[in-house]
Structures are given as structure tokens and as C-alpha cells.
Amino acid sequence: MPLSAIKLAIIGLGYVGLPLAVEFAKQRKVVGFDINPARIDALRAGHDATLEVPDEALRQAGGLSYSANPQDLAACNVFIVTVPTPIDAYKRPDLTPLLKASETIGKVLKKGDIVIYESTVYPGATEEDCVPVLEKHSGLKFNADFFAGYSPERINPGDKEHRVATIKKVTSGSTPEVAELVDQLYRQIIVAGTHKAESIRVAEAAKVIENTQRDVNIALINELAIIFNRMGIDTESVLEAAGSKWNFLPFRPGLVGGHCIGVDPYYLTHKAQAIGYHPEIILAGRRLNDGMGAYVVAQLIKAMLKRRIVVEGARVLVMGLTFKENCPDLRNTRVVDIVKELADYNISADVFDPWVDGHEARREYGITPIDTPQPGTYDAIILAVAHQQFKAMEPGQVRALGKVAHVLYDLKYVLPRDAADLRL
């Protein structure tokens, strides 16, 4: 199939799919498909609620059409799947969105078509889990009638510097010829270049270890922060001193959430256990990072007791709910761990986040964010997310939200060192 003959569809128009579709629409016509009709209506109206694509860029994407009707995919011959791959309540991979997307494509798949997956999975998932669904619903045979590729997404929500086109892209295909075509397709939009992996499994593995590596490194720093706290040493001061060496890695302690770092390691450990190996370091890092919310609240309670602040019935302001700064993304945010832990102490928590959609927060976590915190109200304040709005506040403005006696816990080093009572 020559590049000029490609009729492209992007399946899933979230944080990954929409920016990708907009970039490809600069080169060719693209069908953007999503199962959420409200999402399609909003995009047709020219607004992206994730804020990944500016409204002006949407208006300029003339080659991009939107649809929630699977039949509109029938005229396409290359499909790129960018749906979420979450974990369930038991921290097991949930491939439901991926398999449903494969079913949708399978029903319109034709001879010669190519299906490229971008969703993060464990090595082998494309060929072992997705391809059989494509075969079942199409009646076609893999690598004879249709083909597959894998090119893992590397979107960093809220990052306006590292965008789709400026991040090097790993590509792969189910045959050497398809691998080359997939690589050529992405090279049309990726100015940073591509890396063609030798197989789909290699590309899948490369993706899943990117965030696993970061997760383990952050777990190490979180553990060091706990140790230094017990020793009465400021962690940030230690990291600044250690960072004076050229090869010291600049990780910082904190809550580890989001759709990638807090999720991807479980895909790798699931596959490892399935083949009879119990991963030690990866799961230890996950346990430590997942426990940071409880650690933060325990430290806060101790500080409140030392100041003779009554814990039972206290009010705490949690500043920030998203999983990272300056974006509305609530996926797998670990700030909810703090809110839940506070509730266990019968502490009332108000959550304030100017980036969050209140309806989404209620739907996902049962949390109703407040519009504006009232000064002089709180027994404790937790700066949980380093939003630009919070960074713009003077320490006195933050302090003014608390009662005369209160505790200020700065998780993200938003304030000057001596402005907070507690820091990670």
C-alpha cells in the first residue's frame, strides 16, 4: 500500500488520539472516531475539554472529520487505536476498551487493511489479545489478509513543549514491509524522527518500561524522603546538593498517579507473573508509591496534634486534584488517597482545583470541588498539585486560608522552604 493510498482513521479522541489526529490532518484526510457522542459534538463545535489541542488548532484542522458512527470507518484502510488501557480495582490490566475497539474495527476490516495500536499494553498483547478479536469479527487471516503495527504513544498531558511531532516515535509492524510503511506514515508528522523496532513485542516492551523505570526511581526518592524526614533533614536540600553532580537523576518525591506511571508497571508485572516470574523491585516500588497518600496524612495528623489542633471534625483544604500540574486530567490521581485517608479520621476535606471539571470529579471520585476557599476556615492546608495559579500566590495568601492555628503541608515545593510547616 503506498502512502498516498492510505485512508486513515483514529479510534479514540482523548489525550492521545486527538493531538495525533490533528497532526495527521495537516497531511491527509482523517476520520476521528470516538464512542462518546458528547465528545464528538464538543469537537465539532471547536473545543477540546482536555485542553491538549487549542480551539484555534481545531478550527484549522480542515482535513479532520469526527464521527461516533462505526459505519463511517468502513471507507478507511489504516486504523490507529488510541483508547485507554486502565487497571481494575485489583490492579489488573483492563483491556476492555482495547478489545471493544478491536471488535469495532474488525467489523469493517477489509483485505489489505492495517491496524496500528498506540495504547500501552504488556508485550504480546497486540498479537495475542487484539489480533484474534480482529480475526473473529472480520473473518480474515492475520498477516495474510490484514496486518498490524504498534507505535506506543508518548503524550505528556499538559506539556506544551514536548508535543506529538517533537517526541521521537517508536514504530513497528507485523511484517518487514508493514513495519516500513508504518514508519513512513509516522515520519510524515514526527519531526523528531522515528525508531523502527525489530518487532511489535519489542515496541510494546519499550513503552511499558519507560514509565516503569520512572516509577521505580520516584519510589526510591519517596523512600529517601521518608528516611530524611525521620532524620530531620530537608529532602529538597539533599536533592539540590546531590544534583550538583552531572549524572544525578533529577527525580522528586510525591504522589504518583496519572494514566501512565501509576498504571503501566502493573501491565508488565501482570505479564511477568503470567510467565512464572514474580517481579520484586517493580512491585516494591508500586507499593511504596501507592502508600504515599497515607504517609502524607499521617505526617499531617502528627503535626496537628503537636499544635494541639483537634483532629476530630477538623477542616482541611486540599489544593489540587488533578494528577499533575496545569492540566485537567483526573485519571488515576492519587490526591484522592489523601481525601479518603482524611475521611477515615473524620476530617472534612474541601478540594479546590481551578483546572478541574466538577461534573467529572463527582462522576469519577464522588468529590465535589469548591469554587473558592474562604479565608480563616481551615485547620490544615495541603498544597497537593503545583498549578500555576498556586505558584502565583504569595505564602501569606495561602496562610490566610487557615485559622490562626493551622498546619501548612507543601507536597510540591510550591512555596519557599521556610514558608511551609511540612514538606515531603
XYZ file of N, CA and C in Angstrom, residues 214-375:
486
model
N 10.595 5.143 35.502
C 10.321 6.379 36.241
C 9.642 6.078 37.574
N 8.731 5.111 37.575
C 8.013 4.755 38.797
C 8.982 4.262 39.870
N 9.908 3.397 39.472
C 10.878 2.855 40.425
C 11.795 3.959 40.949
N 12.205 4.858 40.076
C 13.072 5.957 40.500
C 12.363 6.888 41.482
N 11.095 7.186 41.208
C 10.342 8.045 42.126
C 10.128 7.333 43.455
N 9.894 6.023 43.420
C 9.737 5.259 44.658
C 10.995 5.364 45.518
N 12.147 5.307 44.885
C 13.408 5.453 45.624
C 13.470 6.813 46.314
N 13.126 7.860 45.582
C 13.174 9.205 46.163
C 12.119 9.361 47.256
N 10.945 8.758 47.070
C 9.930 8.797 48.125
C 10.432 8.114 49.395
N 11.094 6.986 49.225
C 11.630 6.290 50.392
C 12.719 7.119 51.069
N 13.562 7.745 50.266
C 14.590 8.622 50.835
C 13.953 9.785 51.587
N 12.859 10.333 51.047
C 12.170 11.440 51.719
C 11.648 11.005 53.085
N 11.127 9.780 53.166
C 10.641 9.263 54.450
C 11.795 9.124 55.439
N 12.923 8.615 54.952
C 14.101 8.450 55.811
C 14.618 9.804 56.291
N 14.751 10.749 55.349
C 15.289 12.064 55.712
C 14.350 12.801 56.669
N 13.042 12.589 56.498
C 12.084 13.217 57.396
C 12.309 12.754 58.831
N 12.562 11.467 58.997
C 12.811 10.935 60.338
C 14.130 11.458 60.915
N 15.045 11.826 60.027
C 16.344 12.331 60.474
C 16.357 13.848 60.638
N 15.222 14.487 60.312
C 15.146 15.927 60.426
C 15.934 16.663 59.359
N 16.085 16.036 58.194
C 16.833 16.637 57.076
C 15.860 17.005 55.973
N 16.006 18.202 55.401
C 15.140 18.644 54.317
C 15.494 17.912 53.024
N 14.541 17.164 52.473
C 14.796 16.340 51.285
C 15.206 17.182 50.081
N 14.521 18.305 49.868
C 14.849 19.143 48.716
C 16.287 19.650 48.796
N 16.750 19.979 49.997
C 18.134 20.433 50.158
C 19.111 19.330 49.788
N 18.778 18.099 50.185
C 19.629 16.959 49.845
C 19.676 16.750 48.337
N 18.505 16.813 47.694
C 18.441 16.582 46.251
C 19.156 17.691 45.477
N 19.068 18.912 45.963
C 19.791 20.011 45.306
C 21.293 19.803 45.412
N 21.748 19.352 46.572
C 23.177 19.106 46.750
C 23.642 17.943 45.878
N 22.887 16.842 45.899
C 23.253 15.677 45.087
C 23.178 15.997 43.599
N 22.239 16.882 43.245
C 22.051 17.249 41.839
C 23.188 18.060 41.269
N 24.132 18.482 42.113
C 25.289 19.214 41.597
C 26.229 18.299 40.823
N 26.047 16.978 40.950
C 26.840 16.038 40.152
C 26.162 15.833 38.799
N 26.966 15.788 37.745
C 26.417 15.816 36.381
C 25.491 14.652 36.049
N 25.667 13.500 36.676
C 24.870 12.331 36.280
C 23.840 11.920 37.321
N 23.540 12.820 38.280
C 22.489 12.528 39.249
C 21.135 12.774 38.596
N 20.211 11.812 38.715
C 18.914 11.914 38.050
C 17.973 12.811 38.851
N 17.359 13.815 38.225
C 16.581 14.827 38.950
C 15.140 14.430 39.254
N 14.946 13.328 39.975
C 13.597 12.948 40.389
C 13.247 13.626 41.708
N 11.938 13.819 41.942
C 11.457 14.453 43.157
C 10.391 13.574 43.798
N 10.230 13.649 45.123
C 9.210 12.832 45.788
C 7.813 13.351 45.500
N 6.818 12.520 45.742
C 5.456 12.984 45.552
C 4.475 11.855 45.314
N 3.235 12.240 45.032
C 2.185 11.296 44.693
C 2.375 10.853 43.243
N 2.231 9.567 42.995
C 2.460 9.036 41.651
C 1.144 8.533 41.084
N 0.526 9.352 40.230
C -0.739 8.978 39.619
C -0.676 9.115 38.118
N -1.838 9.383 37.533
C -1.892 9.542 36.081
C -2.123 8.230 35.381
N -2.325 8.336 34.080
C -2.661 7.159 33.283
C -1.438 6.322 32.933
N -0.238 6.836 33.197
C 0.965 6.127 32.749
C 1.800 5.569 33.899
N 2.448 6.449 34.659
C 3.420 5.978 35.649
C 2.768 5.085 36.699
N 1.568 5.438 37.137
C 0.912 4.654 38.174
C 0.175 3.434 37.658
N 0.166 3.236 36.342
C -0.607 2.142 35.745
C 0.279 1.165 34.975
N 1.156 1.693 34.120
C 1.938 0.847 33.210
C 2.710 -0.272 33.900
N 3.327 -0.026 35.077
C 4.074 -1.130 35.707
C 3.224 -2.356 35.973
N 1.932 -2.165 36.244
C 1.070 -3.311 36.515
C 0.849 -4.157 35.260
N 0.948 -3.551 34.087
C 0.858 -4.336 32.851
C 2.070 -5.253 32.713
N 3.239 -4.720 33.044
C 4.455 -5.528 32.944
C 4.480 -6.619 34.011
N 4.111 -6.281 35.245
C 4.148 -7.286 36.306
C 3.096 -8.374 36.076
N 1.958 -7.985 35.493
C 0.929 -8.983 35.160
C 1.487 -10.019 34.185
N 2.147 -9.556 33.156
C 2.711 -10.475 32.156
C 3.839 -11.300 32.761
N 4.661 -10.676 33.601
C 5.765 -11.396 34.239
C 5.240 -12.548 35.090
N 4.187 -12.277 35.859
C 3.621 -13.315 36.707
C 2.950 -14.406 35.885
N 2.398 -14.003 34.730
C 1.748 -14.987 33.854
C 2.749 -16.000 33.289
N 4.009 -15.579 33.169
C 5.037 -16.499 32.650
C 5.877 -17.093 33.777
N 5.406 -16.918 35.027
C 6.034 -17.604 36.146
C 7.122 -16.855 36.879
N 7.235 -15.530 36.649
C 8.253 -14.764 37.367
C 7.575 -13.717 38.246
N 7.983 -13.668 39.506
C 7.422 -12.673 40.422
C 8.382 -11.491 40.507
N 8.003 -10.344 39.940
C 8.892 -9.182 39.952
C 8.985 -8.571 41.353
N 10.187 -8.366 41.837
C 10.388 -7.863 43.189
C 10.470 -6.344 43.240
N 11.402 -5.760 42.492
C 11.680 -4.327 42.581
C 10.494 -3.502 42.082
N 9.909 -3.920 40.963
C 8.815 -3.148 40.371
C 7.625 -3.077 41.324
N 7.236 -4.223 41.893
C 6.078 -4.243 42.797
C 6.385 -3.538 44.117
N 7.632 -3.618 44.569
C 8.007 -2.896 45.789
C 7.863 -1.391 45.568
N 8.294 -0.922 44.403
C 8.145 0.494 44.069
C 6.692 0.908 43.996
N 5.863 0.044 43.434
C 4.427 0.343 43.337
C 3.802 0.436 44.725
N 4.146 -0.517 45.604
C 3.582 -0.491 46.953
C 3.974 0.791 47.680
N 5.224 1.185 47.544
C 5.676 2.380 48.235
C 4.976 3.624 47.692
N 4.914 3.736 46.378
C 4.265 4.913 45.785
C 2.772 4.948 46.078
N 2.127 3.804 46.072
C 0.694 3.766 46.374
C 0.402 4.103 47.833
N 1.412 4.011 48.693
C 1.213 4.302 50.106
C 1.520 5.731 50.499
N 1.891 6.574 49.548
C 2.314 7.935 49.897
C 1.164 8.803 50.402
N -0.058 8.568 49.922
C -1.196 9.340 50.411
C -1.410 9.135 51.893
N -1.342 7.876 52.350
C -1.493 7.570 53.775
C -0.346 8.168 54.579
N 0.850 8.150 54.019
C 2.017 8.721 54.709
C 1.841 10.229 54.909
N 1.388 10.903 53.875
C 1.187 12.354 53.951
C 0.189 12.700 55.050
N -0.930 11.976 55.101
C -1.946 12.270 56.108
C -1.432 11.956 57.508
N -0.670 10.879 57.657
C -0.112 10.547 58.972
C 0.799 11.658 59.466
N 1.630 12.206 58.568
C 2.512 13.309 58.946
C 1.701 14.554 59.326
N 0.643 14.800 58.565
C -0.209 15.955 58.852
C -0.863 15.828 60.223
N -1.393 14.648 60.527
C -2.059 14.426 61.817
C -1.088 14.651 62.974
N 0.125 14.141 62.833
C 1.132 14.333 63.886
C 1.405 15.815 64.116
N 1.536 16.557 63.023
C 1.812 17.991 63.139
C 0.641 18.724 63.779
N -0.588 18.326 63.437
C -1.762 18.958 64.044
C -1.816 18.681 65.542
N -1.534 17.455 65.947
C -1.563 17.098 67.363
C -0.505 17.865 68.153
N 0.661 18.033 67.540
C 1.720 18.780 68.222
C 1.312 20.229 68.466
N 0.456 20.762 67.613
C -0.016 22.138 67.779
C -1.335 22.206 68.546
N -1.734 21.048 69.084
C -2.964 20.947 69.883
C -4.205 21.340 69.080
N -4.152 21.034 67.787
C -5.317 21.236 66.922
C -6.179 19.975 66.993
N -7.436 20.138 67.312
C -8.331 18.990 67.428
C -8.514 18.338 66.056
N -8.189 17.051 65.979
C -8.254 16.332 64.701
C -9.693 15.961 64.350
N -10.419 15.424 65.326
C -11.802 15.009 65.080
C -12.644 16.206 64.649
N -13.208 16.133 63.446
C -14.052 17.205 62.942
C -13.297 18.383 62.353
N -11.985 18.262 62.210
C -11.191 19.351 61.633
C -11.538 19.547 60.165
N -11.210 20.729 59.644
C -11.420 21.017 58.219
C -10.066 21.225 57.552
N -9.890 20.555 56.434
C -8.624 20.629 55.697
C -8.904 21.068 54.267
N -8.084 21.966 53.773
C -8.171 22.381 52.373
C -7.113 21.643 51.568
N -7.548 20.924 50.543
C -6.633 20.239 49.632
C -6.574 21.043 48.340
N -5.426 21.615 48.058
C -5.263 22.462 46.880
C -4.706 21.630 45.726
N -5.609 21.291 44.806
C -5.235 20.487 43.646
C -5.836 19.103 43.703
N -6.385 18.642 42.588
C -6.955 17.294 42.489
C -6.420 16.522 41.291
N -6.011 17.215 40.242
C -5.508 16.530 39.042
C -4.229 15.772 39.363
N -3.864 14.833 38.483
C -2.693 14.017 38.781
C -1.378 14.765 38.574
N -1.437 15.907 37.851
C -0.238 16.716 37.666
C -0.648 18.165 37.460
N 0.337 19.031 37.415
C 0.066 20.454 37.342
C -0.384 20.903 35.957
N -1.205 21.956 35.960
C -1.583 22.706 34.755
C -2.233 21.861 33.672
N -3.065 20.922 34.086
C -3.878 20.166 33.128
C -5.105 19.652 33.866
N -6.200 19.379 33.149
C -7.439 18.950 33.813
C -7.556 17.442 33.990
N -6.476 16.704 33.769
C -6.503 15.245 33.738
C -6.651 14.659 35.148
N -7.741 13.961 35.381
C -8.017 13.348 36.687
C -7.722 11.857 36.724
N -7.271 11.296 35.622
C -7.089 9.848 35.554
C -6.092 9.357 36.606
N -6.576 8.438 37.444
C -5.730 7.791 38.440
C -5.008 8.784 39.346
N -5.611 9.938 39.611
C -4.976 10.883 40.519
C -4.903 10.291 41.922
N -3.764 10.408 42.554
C -3.593 9.857 43.889
C -3.908 10.874 44.966
N -4.323 12.078 44.583
C -4.799 13.037 45.571
C -6.040 12.471 46.273
N -6.785 11.638 45.570
C -7.984 11.040 46.182
C -7.614 10.163 47.374
N -6.403 9.607 47.372
C -5.958 8.810 48.513
C -5.893 9.677 49.773
N -5.431 10.911 49.609
C -5.360 11.845 50.737
C -6.763 12.169 51.245
N -7.665 12.449 50.318
C -9.042 12.790 50.698
C -9.695 11.631 51.448
N -9.522 10.424 50.960
C -10.112 9.248 51.609
C -9.495 9.006 52.976
N -8.180 9.185 53.071
C -7.493 8.966 54.338
C -7.932 9.984 55.386
N -8.124 11.222 54.959
C -8.620 12.251 55.874
C -10.012 11.890 56.394
N -10.845 11.362 55.517
C -12.200 10.971 55.919
C -12.176 9.884 56.991
N -11.165 9.009 56.936
C -11.038 7.952 57.943
C -10.785 8.529 59.339
N -10.243 9.727 59.396
C -10.013 10.413 60.676
C -11.178 11.354 61.035
N -12.272 11.236 60.278
C -13.428 12.126 60.461
C -13.043 13.584 60.256
N -12.161 13.794 59.316
C -11.756 15.142 58.931
C -12.489 15.515 57.653
N -13.043 16.717 57.609
C -13.747 17.209 56.429
C -12.749 17.875 55.485
N -12.709 17.414 54.242
C -11.763 17.959 53.272
C -12.489 18.731 52.177
N -12.089 19.970 51.971
C -12.533 20.745 50.812
C -11.458 20.655 49.746
N -11.854 20.329 48.538
C -10.901 20.220 47.435
C -11.092 21.412 46.504
N -9.995 22.109 46.247
C -10.035 23.285 45.376
C -9.062 23.086 44.224
N -9.581 23.122 42.994
C -8.731 22.961 41.821
C -9.347 23.718 40.648
N -8.730 24.833 40.244
C -9.301 25.639 39.151
C -9.248 24.964 37.783
N -8.526 23.846 37.675
C -8.404 23.150 36.396
C -9.454 22.063 36.194
N -10.149 21.712 37.246
C -10.990 20.511 37.227
C -12.414 20.800 36.789
N -12.978 19.883 36.017
C -14.399 19.886 35.701
C -15.124 19.222 36.870
N -15.977 19.983 37.562
C -16.652 19.478 38.751
C -17.506 18.250 38.488
N -18.166 18.215 37.331
C -19.005 17.053 36.994
C -18.153 15.791 36.867
N -16.973 15.924 36.247
C -16.096 14.764 36.084
C -15.570 14.292 37.434
N -15.209 15.240 38.310
C -14.711 14.879 39.640
C -15.765 14.119 40.430
N -17.012 14.552 40.329
C -18.103 13.861 41.031
C -18.337 12.482 40.434
N -18.314 12.399 39.112
C -18.572 11.123 38.445
C -17.470 10.098 38.741
N -16.230 10.539 38.708
C -15.107 9.614 38.855
C -14.808 9.262 40.307
N -14.922 10.250 41.204
C -14.445 10.034 42.574
C -15.445 10.423 43.662
N -16.607 10.929 43.271
C -17.566 11.357 44.271
C -17.128 12.588 45.038
N -16.231 13.369 44.437
C -15.711 14.583 45.065
C -16.304 15.804 44.361
N -16.840 16.726 45.139
C -17.363 17.973 44.584
C -16.409 19.102 44.951
N -15.586 19.555 44.028
C -14.642 20.633 44.344
C -15.380 21.931 44.682
N -14.777 22.728 45.545
C -15.355 24.027 45.888
C -14.902 25.064 44.863
N -15.671 26.129 44.731
C -15.331 27.187 43.773
C -14.238 28.114 44.305
N -14.357 28.493 45.559
C -13.390 29.424 46.160
C -13.243 29.112 47.644
N -12.015 28.881 48.112
C -11.828 28.658 49.552
C -11.987 29.954 50.339
N -12.604 29.852 51.491
C -12.845 31.021 52.320
C -11.701 31.223 53.316
N -11.168 32.446 53.433
C -10.069 32.719 54.366
C -10.457 32.415 55.809
